[in-house]
Short mmCIF file of C-alpha atoms and ligand atoms in Angstrom, two decimals:
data_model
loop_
_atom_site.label_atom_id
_atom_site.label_comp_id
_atom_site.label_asym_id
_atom_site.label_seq_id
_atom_site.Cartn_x
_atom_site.Cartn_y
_atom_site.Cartn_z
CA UNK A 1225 0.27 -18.84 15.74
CA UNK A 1226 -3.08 -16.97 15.39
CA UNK A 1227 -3.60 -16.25 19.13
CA UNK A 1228 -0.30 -13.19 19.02
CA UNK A 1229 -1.94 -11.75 15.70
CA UNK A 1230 -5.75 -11.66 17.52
CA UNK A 1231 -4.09 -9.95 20.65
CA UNK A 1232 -2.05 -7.59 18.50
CA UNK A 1233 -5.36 -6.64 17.55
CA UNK A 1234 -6.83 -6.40 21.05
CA UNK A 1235 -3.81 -4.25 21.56
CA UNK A 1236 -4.96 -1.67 19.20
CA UNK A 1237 -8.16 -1.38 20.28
CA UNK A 1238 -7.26 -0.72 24.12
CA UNK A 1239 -4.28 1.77 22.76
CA UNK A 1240 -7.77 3.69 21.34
CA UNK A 1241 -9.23 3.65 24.57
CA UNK A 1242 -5.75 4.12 26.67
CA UNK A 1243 -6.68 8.05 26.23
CA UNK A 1244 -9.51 7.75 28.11
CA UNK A 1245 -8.47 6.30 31.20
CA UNK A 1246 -5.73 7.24 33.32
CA UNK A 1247 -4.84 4.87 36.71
CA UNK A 1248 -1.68 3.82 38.42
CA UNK A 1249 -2.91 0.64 38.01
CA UNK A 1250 -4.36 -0.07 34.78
CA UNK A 1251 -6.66 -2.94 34.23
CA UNK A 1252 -5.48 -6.13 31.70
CA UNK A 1253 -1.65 -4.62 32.31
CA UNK A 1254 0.59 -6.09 34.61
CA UNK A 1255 -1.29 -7.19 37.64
CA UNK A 1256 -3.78 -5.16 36.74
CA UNK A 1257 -5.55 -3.26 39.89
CA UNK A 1258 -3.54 -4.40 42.20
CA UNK A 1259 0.41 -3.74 42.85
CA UNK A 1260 2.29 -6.64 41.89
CA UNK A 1261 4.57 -6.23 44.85
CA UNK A 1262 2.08 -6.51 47.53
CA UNK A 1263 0.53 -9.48 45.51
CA UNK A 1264 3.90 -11.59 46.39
CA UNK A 1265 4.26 -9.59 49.83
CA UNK A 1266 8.02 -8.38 49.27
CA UNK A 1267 8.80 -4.73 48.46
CA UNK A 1268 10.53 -2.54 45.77
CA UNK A 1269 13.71 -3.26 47.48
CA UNK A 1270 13.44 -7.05 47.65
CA UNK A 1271 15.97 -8.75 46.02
CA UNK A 1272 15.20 -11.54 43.20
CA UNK A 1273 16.22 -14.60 45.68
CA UNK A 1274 13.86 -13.19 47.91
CA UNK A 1275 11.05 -12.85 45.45
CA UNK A 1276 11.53 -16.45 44.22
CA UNK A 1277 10.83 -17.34 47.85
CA UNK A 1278 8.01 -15.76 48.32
CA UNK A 1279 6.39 -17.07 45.38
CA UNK A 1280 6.97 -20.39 46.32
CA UNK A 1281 5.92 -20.37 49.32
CA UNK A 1282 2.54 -18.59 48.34
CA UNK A 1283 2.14 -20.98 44.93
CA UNK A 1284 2.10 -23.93 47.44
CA UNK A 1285 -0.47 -22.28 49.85
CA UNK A 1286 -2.77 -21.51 46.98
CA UNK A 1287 -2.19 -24.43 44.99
CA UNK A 1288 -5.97 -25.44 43.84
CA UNK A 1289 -4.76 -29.27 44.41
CA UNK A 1290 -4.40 -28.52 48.18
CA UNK A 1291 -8.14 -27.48 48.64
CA UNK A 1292 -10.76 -29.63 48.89
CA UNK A 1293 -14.33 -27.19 49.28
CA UNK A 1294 -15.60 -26.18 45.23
CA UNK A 1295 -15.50 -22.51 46.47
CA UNK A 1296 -11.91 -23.07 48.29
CA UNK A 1297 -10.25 -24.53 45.06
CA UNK A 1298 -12.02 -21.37 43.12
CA UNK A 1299 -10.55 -18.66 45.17
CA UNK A 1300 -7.35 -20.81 45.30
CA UNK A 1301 -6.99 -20.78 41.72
CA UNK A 1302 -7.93 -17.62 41.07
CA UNK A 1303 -5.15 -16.79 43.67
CA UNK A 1304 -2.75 -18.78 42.22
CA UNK A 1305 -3.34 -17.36 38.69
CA UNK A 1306 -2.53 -14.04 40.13
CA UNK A 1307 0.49 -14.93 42.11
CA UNK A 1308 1.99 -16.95 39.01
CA UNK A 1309 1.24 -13.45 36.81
CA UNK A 1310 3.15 -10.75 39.41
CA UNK A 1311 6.37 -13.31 39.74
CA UNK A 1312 6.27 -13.15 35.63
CA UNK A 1313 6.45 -10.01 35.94
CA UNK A 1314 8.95 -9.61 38.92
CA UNK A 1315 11.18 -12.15 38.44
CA UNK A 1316 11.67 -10.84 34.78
CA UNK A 1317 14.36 -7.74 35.16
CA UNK A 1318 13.15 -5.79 31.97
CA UNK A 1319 9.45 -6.46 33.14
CA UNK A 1320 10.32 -5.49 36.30
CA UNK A 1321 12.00 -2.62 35.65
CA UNK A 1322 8.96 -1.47 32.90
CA UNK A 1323 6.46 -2.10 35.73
CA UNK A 1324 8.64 0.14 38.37
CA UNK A 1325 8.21 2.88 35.71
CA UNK A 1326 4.59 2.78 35.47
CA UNK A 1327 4.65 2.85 39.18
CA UNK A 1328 6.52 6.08 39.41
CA UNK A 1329 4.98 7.36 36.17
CA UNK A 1330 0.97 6.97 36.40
CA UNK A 1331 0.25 9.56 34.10
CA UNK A 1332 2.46 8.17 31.33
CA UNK A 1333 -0.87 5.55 30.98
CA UNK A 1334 -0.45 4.80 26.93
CA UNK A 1335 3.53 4.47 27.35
CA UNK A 1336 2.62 1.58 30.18
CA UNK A 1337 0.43 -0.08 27.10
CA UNK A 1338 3.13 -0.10 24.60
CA UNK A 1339 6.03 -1.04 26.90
CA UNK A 1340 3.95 -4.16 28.25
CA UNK A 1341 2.35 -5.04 25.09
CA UNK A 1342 6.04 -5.17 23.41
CA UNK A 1343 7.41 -7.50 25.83
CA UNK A 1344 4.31 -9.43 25.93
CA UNK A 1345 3.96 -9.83 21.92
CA UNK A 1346 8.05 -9.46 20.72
CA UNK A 1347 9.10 -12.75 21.19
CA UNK A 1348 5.95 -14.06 20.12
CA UNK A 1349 4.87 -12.91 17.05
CA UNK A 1350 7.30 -14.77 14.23
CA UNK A 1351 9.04 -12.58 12.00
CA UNK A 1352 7.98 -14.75 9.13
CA UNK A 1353 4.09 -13.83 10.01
CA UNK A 1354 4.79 -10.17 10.31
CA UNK A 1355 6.74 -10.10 6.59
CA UNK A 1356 3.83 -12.53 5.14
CA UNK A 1357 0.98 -10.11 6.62
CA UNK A 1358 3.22 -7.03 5.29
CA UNK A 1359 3.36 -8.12 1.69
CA UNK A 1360 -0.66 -9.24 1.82
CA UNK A 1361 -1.75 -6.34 3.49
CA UNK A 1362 1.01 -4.38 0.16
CA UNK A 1363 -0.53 -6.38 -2.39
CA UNK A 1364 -4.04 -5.92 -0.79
CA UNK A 1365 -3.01 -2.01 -1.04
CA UNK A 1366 -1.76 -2.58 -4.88
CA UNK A 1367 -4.72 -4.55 -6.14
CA UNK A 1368 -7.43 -2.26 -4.68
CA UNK A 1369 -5.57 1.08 -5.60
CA UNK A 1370 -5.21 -0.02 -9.25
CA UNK A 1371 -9.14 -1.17 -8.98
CA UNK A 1372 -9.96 2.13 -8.29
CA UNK A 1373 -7.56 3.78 -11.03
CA UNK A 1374 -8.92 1.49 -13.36
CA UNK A 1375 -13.03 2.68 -12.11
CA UNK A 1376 -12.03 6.22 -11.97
CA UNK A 1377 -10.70 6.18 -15.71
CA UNK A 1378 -13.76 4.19 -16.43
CA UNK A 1379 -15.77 6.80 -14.53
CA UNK A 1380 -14.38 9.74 -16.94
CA UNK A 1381 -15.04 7.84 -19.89
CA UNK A 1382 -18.19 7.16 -19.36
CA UNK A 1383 -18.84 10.89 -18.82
CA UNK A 1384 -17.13 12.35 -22.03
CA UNK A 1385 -19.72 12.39 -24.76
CA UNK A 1386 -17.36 11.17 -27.60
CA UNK A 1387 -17.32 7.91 -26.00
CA UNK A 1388 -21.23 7.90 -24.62
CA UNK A 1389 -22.54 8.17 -28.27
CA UNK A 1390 -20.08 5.70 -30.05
CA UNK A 1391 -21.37 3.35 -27.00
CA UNK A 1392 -24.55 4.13 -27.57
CA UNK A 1393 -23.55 3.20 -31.63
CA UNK A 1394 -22.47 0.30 -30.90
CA UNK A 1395 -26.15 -0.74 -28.76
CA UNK A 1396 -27.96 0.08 -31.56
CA UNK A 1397 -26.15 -2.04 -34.10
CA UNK A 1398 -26.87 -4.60 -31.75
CA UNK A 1399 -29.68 -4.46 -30.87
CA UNK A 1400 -29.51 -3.95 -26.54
CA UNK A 1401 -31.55 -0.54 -27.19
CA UNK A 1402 -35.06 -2.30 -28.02
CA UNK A 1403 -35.79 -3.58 -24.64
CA UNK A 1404 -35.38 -0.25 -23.07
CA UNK A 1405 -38.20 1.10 -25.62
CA UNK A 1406 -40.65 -0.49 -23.45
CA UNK A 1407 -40.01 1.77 -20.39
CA UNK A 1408 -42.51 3.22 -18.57
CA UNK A 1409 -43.22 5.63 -16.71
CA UNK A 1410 -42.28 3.80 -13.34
CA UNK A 1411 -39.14 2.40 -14.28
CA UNK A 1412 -37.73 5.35 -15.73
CA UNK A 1413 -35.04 5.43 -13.04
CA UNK A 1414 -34.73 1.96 -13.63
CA UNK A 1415 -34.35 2.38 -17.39
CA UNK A 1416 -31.71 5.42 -16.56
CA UNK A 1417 -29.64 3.23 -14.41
CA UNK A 1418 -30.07 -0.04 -16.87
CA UNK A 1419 -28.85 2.34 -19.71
CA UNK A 1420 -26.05 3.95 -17.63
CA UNK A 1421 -24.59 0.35 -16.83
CA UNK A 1422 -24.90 -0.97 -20.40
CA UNK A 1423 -22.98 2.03 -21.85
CA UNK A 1424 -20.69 1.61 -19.18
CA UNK A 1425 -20.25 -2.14 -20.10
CA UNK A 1426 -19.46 -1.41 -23.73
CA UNK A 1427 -16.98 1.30 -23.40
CA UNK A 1428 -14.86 -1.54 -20.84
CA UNK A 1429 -15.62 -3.91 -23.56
CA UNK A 1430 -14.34 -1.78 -26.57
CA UNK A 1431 -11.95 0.59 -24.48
CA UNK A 1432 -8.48 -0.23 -23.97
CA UNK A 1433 -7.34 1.38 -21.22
CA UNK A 1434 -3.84 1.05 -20.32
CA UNK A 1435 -0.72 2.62 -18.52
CA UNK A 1436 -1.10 3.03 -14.82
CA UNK A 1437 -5.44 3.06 -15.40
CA UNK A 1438 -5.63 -0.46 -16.97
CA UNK A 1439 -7.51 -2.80 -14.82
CA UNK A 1440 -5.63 -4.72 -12.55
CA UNK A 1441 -4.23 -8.20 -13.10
CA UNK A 1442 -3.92 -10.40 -10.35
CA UNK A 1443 -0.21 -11.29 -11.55
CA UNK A 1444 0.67 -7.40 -11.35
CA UNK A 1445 0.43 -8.02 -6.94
CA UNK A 1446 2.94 -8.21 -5.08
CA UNK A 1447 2.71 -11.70 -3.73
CA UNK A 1448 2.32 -13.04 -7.36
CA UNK A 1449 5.20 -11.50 -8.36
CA UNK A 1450 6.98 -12.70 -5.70
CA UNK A 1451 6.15 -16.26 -5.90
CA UNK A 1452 6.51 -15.79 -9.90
CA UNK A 1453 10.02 -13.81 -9.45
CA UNK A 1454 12.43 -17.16 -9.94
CA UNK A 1455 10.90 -17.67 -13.25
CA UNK A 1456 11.03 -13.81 -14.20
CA UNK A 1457 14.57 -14.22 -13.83
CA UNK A 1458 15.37 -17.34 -14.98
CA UNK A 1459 12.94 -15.39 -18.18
CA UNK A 1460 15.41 -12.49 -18.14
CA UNK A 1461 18.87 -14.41 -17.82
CA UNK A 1462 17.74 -16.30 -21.14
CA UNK A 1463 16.31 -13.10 -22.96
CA UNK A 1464 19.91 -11.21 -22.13
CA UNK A 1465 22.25 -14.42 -23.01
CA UNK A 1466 19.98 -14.66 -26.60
CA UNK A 1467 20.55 -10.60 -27.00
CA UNK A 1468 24.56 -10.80 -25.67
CA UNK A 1469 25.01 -13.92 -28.28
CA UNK A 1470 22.76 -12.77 -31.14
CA UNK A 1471 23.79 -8.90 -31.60
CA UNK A 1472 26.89 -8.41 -29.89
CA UNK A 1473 28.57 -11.46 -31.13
CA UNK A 1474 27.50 -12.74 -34.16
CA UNK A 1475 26.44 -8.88 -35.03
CA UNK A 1476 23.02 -9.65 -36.51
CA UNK A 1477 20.55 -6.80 -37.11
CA UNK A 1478 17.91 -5.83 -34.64
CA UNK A 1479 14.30 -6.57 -35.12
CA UNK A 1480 11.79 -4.30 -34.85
CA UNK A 1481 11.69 -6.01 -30.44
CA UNK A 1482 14.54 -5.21 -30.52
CA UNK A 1483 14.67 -1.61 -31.39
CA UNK A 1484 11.36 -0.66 -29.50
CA UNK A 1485 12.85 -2.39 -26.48
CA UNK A 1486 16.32 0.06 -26.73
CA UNK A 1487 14.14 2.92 -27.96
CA UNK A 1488 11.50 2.35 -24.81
CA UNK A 1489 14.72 2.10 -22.61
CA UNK A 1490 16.57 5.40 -24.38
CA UNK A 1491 13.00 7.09 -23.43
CA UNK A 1492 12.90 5.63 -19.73
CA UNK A 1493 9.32 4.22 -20.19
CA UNK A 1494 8.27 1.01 -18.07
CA UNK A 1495 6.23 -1.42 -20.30
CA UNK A 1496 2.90 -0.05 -19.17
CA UNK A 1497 3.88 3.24 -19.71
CA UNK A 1498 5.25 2.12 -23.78
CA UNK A 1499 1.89 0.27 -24.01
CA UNK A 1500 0.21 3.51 -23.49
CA UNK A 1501 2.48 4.95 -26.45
CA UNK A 1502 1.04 5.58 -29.40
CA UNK A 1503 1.53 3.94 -32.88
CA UNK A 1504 1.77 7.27 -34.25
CA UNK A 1505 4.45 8.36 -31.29
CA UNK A 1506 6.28 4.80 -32.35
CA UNK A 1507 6.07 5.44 -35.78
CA UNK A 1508 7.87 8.53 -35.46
CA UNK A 1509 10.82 6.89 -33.16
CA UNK A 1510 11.43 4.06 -36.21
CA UNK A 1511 11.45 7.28 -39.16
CA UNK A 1512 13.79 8.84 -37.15
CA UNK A 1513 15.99 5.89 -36.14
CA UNK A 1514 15.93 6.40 -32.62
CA UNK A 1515 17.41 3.08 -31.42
CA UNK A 1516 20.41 4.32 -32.71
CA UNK A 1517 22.15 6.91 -29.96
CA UNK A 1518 23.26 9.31 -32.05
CA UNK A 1519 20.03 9.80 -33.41
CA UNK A 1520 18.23 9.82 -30.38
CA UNK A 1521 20.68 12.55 -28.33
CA UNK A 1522 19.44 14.61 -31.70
CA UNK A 1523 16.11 14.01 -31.58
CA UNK A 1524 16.34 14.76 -27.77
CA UNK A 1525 17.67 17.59 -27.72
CA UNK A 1526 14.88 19.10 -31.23
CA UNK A 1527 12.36 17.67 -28.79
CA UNK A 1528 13.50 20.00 -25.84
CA UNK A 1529 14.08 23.03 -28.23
CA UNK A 1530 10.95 22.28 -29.28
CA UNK A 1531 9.36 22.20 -25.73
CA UNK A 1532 11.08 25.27 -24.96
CA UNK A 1533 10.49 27.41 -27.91
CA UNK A 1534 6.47 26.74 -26.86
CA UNK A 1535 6.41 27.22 -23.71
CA UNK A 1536 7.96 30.96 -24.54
CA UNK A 1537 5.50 31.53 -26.71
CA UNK A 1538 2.86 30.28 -24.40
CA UNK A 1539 4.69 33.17 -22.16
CA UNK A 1540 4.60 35.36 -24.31
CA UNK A 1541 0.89 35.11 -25.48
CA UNK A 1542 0.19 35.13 -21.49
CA UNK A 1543 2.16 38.43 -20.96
CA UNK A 1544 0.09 40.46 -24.16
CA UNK A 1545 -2.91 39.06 -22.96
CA UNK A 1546 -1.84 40.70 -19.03
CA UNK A 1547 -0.31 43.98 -21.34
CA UNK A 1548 -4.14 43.76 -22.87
CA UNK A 1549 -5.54 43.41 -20.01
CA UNK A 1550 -4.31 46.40 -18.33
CA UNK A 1551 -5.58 48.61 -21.24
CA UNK A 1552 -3.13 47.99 -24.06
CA UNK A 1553 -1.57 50.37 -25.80
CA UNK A 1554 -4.03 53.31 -24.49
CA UNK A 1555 -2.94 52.69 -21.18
CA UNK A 1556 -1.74 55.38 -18.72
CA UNK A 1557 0.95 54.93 -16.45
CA UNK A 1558 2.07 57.52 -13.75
CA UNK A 1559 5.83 57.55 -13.32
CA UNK A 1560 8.17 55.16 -14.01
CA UNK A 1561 6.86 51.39 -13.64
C1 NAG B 570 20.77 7.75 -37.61
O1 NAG B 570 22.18 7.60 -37.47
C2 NAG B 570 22.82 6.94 -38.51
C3 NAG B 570 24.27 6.77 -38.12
O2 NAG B 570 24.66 7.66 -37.12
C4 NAG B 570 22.67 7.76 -39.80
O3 NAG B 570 23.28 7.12 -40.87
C5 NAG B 570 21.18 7.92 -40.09
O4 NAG B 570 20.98 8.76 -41.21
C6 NAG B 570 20.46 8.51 -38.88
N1 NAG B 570 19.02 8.50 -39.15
C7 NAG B 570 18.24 9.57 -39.07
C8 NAG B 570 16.80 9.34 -39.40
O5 NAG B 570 18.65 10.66 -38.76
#
């Protein structure tokens, strides 16, 4: 099963060089320098029957078993090995055709690659390898990407001064600074860097970052989640039947779940994006009701007024400041503007 993958990858690395070399007859392809044709002696025109022949005849001649001399049985087999290659080839009509159109289209080099590499790997790569390396190389992709998120968010924090001295707080209470008093005058670097990675160190320890910058969980890849998706659902059909049976039939109040999960839906927030909601934010959705649709479509629509009503002032302070700008009030003009 590996051997397809490893040439797939062999494939890619002559496609890099394909652009470099341009023959009628390209090496590794086909039957590589030489024409396939004359390998079998028959012609363009010969007709498969004919081919088949041929072949035979010359696979008995060059049969290594029929040769007797070390060097003899060598050539033989090399022979043989090339004969068996151009009737793959020929006797193939797809193949055959593909070859013909390298033959009449040298230049086309890189379209001779893909057309012989696609035959040669189609039918052997299995469709089940292909989706499992798709979602590994995916989750591969999702683990590293949120890595970096997470480091990058790190990376800021670190930077902003607020958090550098309540870091550097919480060393002092206890008690990581004392070692670095000790520094001297060749390990200041050293000291720098130890510092740098201890403040970093408390600020992940303390921090909580979350949303779409909290470090990654191995669960969160795709391959996890697909292995773990029966029991998400079998999770999801029991959370829905306890909802359907406990609120909308027996009509029992919702808890406070409850109403973050309708408010968090009302709002169109994912559960990493709620986590990274406030308590102040969800204080303010419980005063004003919100799991209730009437109230939200209110609130809603104060929000957007809201939104509105400061983005026109922000205009507005932006077009004095331009009026300002241009010499205020004592400002000239010259005809109409
Ligand atoms: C939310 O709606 C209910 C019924 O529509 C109403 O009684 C209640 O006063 C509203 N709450 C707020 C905070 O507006």
């Amino acid at each position: 099963m590996a051997a397809p993958v490893n040439r797939r990858w062999i494939f890619l690395i002559i496609c890099a060089s394909c652009f470099f070399t341009a023959h009628a007859f390209i090496e590794g392809l086909y039957c590589g320098v030489e024409n396939c044709y004359d390998v079998l002696g028959v012609t363009r025109d010969s007709e498969r029957s004919e081919i088949s022949k041929s072949y035979r005849q010359l696979a008995k001649k060059w049969h290594p078993d029929r040769h007797k001399k070390q060097e003899d049985k060598e050539k033989a087999s090399e022979m043989f090995q090339k004969i068996a290659t151009a009737y793959e080839i020929l006797k193939d009509d797809e193949q055959r055709s593909d070859y013909d159109y390298m033959l009449d289209n040298p230049d086309e080099y890189y379209a001779h690659y893909y057309y012989y590499y696609r035959r040669q790997m189609a039918p052997k790569v299995d469709v089940r390898i292909v989706i499992a390396v798709a979602i590994t190389v995916i989750s591969v992709i999702q683990y590293l990407g949120g890595l970096s998120n997470y480091n990058s968010a790190l990376n800021y924090l670190c930077k902003d001064q607020k958090y550098r001295m309540r870091a550097m707080d919480i060393a002092r209470t206890e008690g990581l600074l004392n070692n670095n008093k000790k520094k001297n005058r060749k390990g200041k670097e050293e000291a720098k860097e130890e510092e740098e990675a201890m403040i970093r160190k408390i600020i992940e320890e303390n921090m909580d970052i979350r949303g779409g910058y909290r470090k990654p969980k191995v669960t969160d890849v795709l391959w996890v989640q697909l292995v773990l998706l029966p029991y998400w659902l079998y999770k999801y059909v029991v959370w829905w039947l306890r909802w359907v049976y406990k609120f909308n039939i027996k009509g029992e109040e919702y808890g406070v779940e409850e109403k973050f999960h309708i408010i968090r839906k009302f709002l169109g927030l994912g559960q990493a994006q709620w986590e990274s909601v406030t308590e102040e934010d969800k204080a303010e959705y419980m005063d004003h009701e919100l799991w209730i649709k009437e109230n939200f479509t209110v609130w809603k629509e104060e929000k957007e007024e809201e939104m509105k009503r400061k983005l026109a002032e922000n205009n507005r302070y932006k077009m004095y400041r331009r009026y300002m700008k241009k010499g205020g009030a004592g400002q000239m003009t010259f005809g109409p503007e």
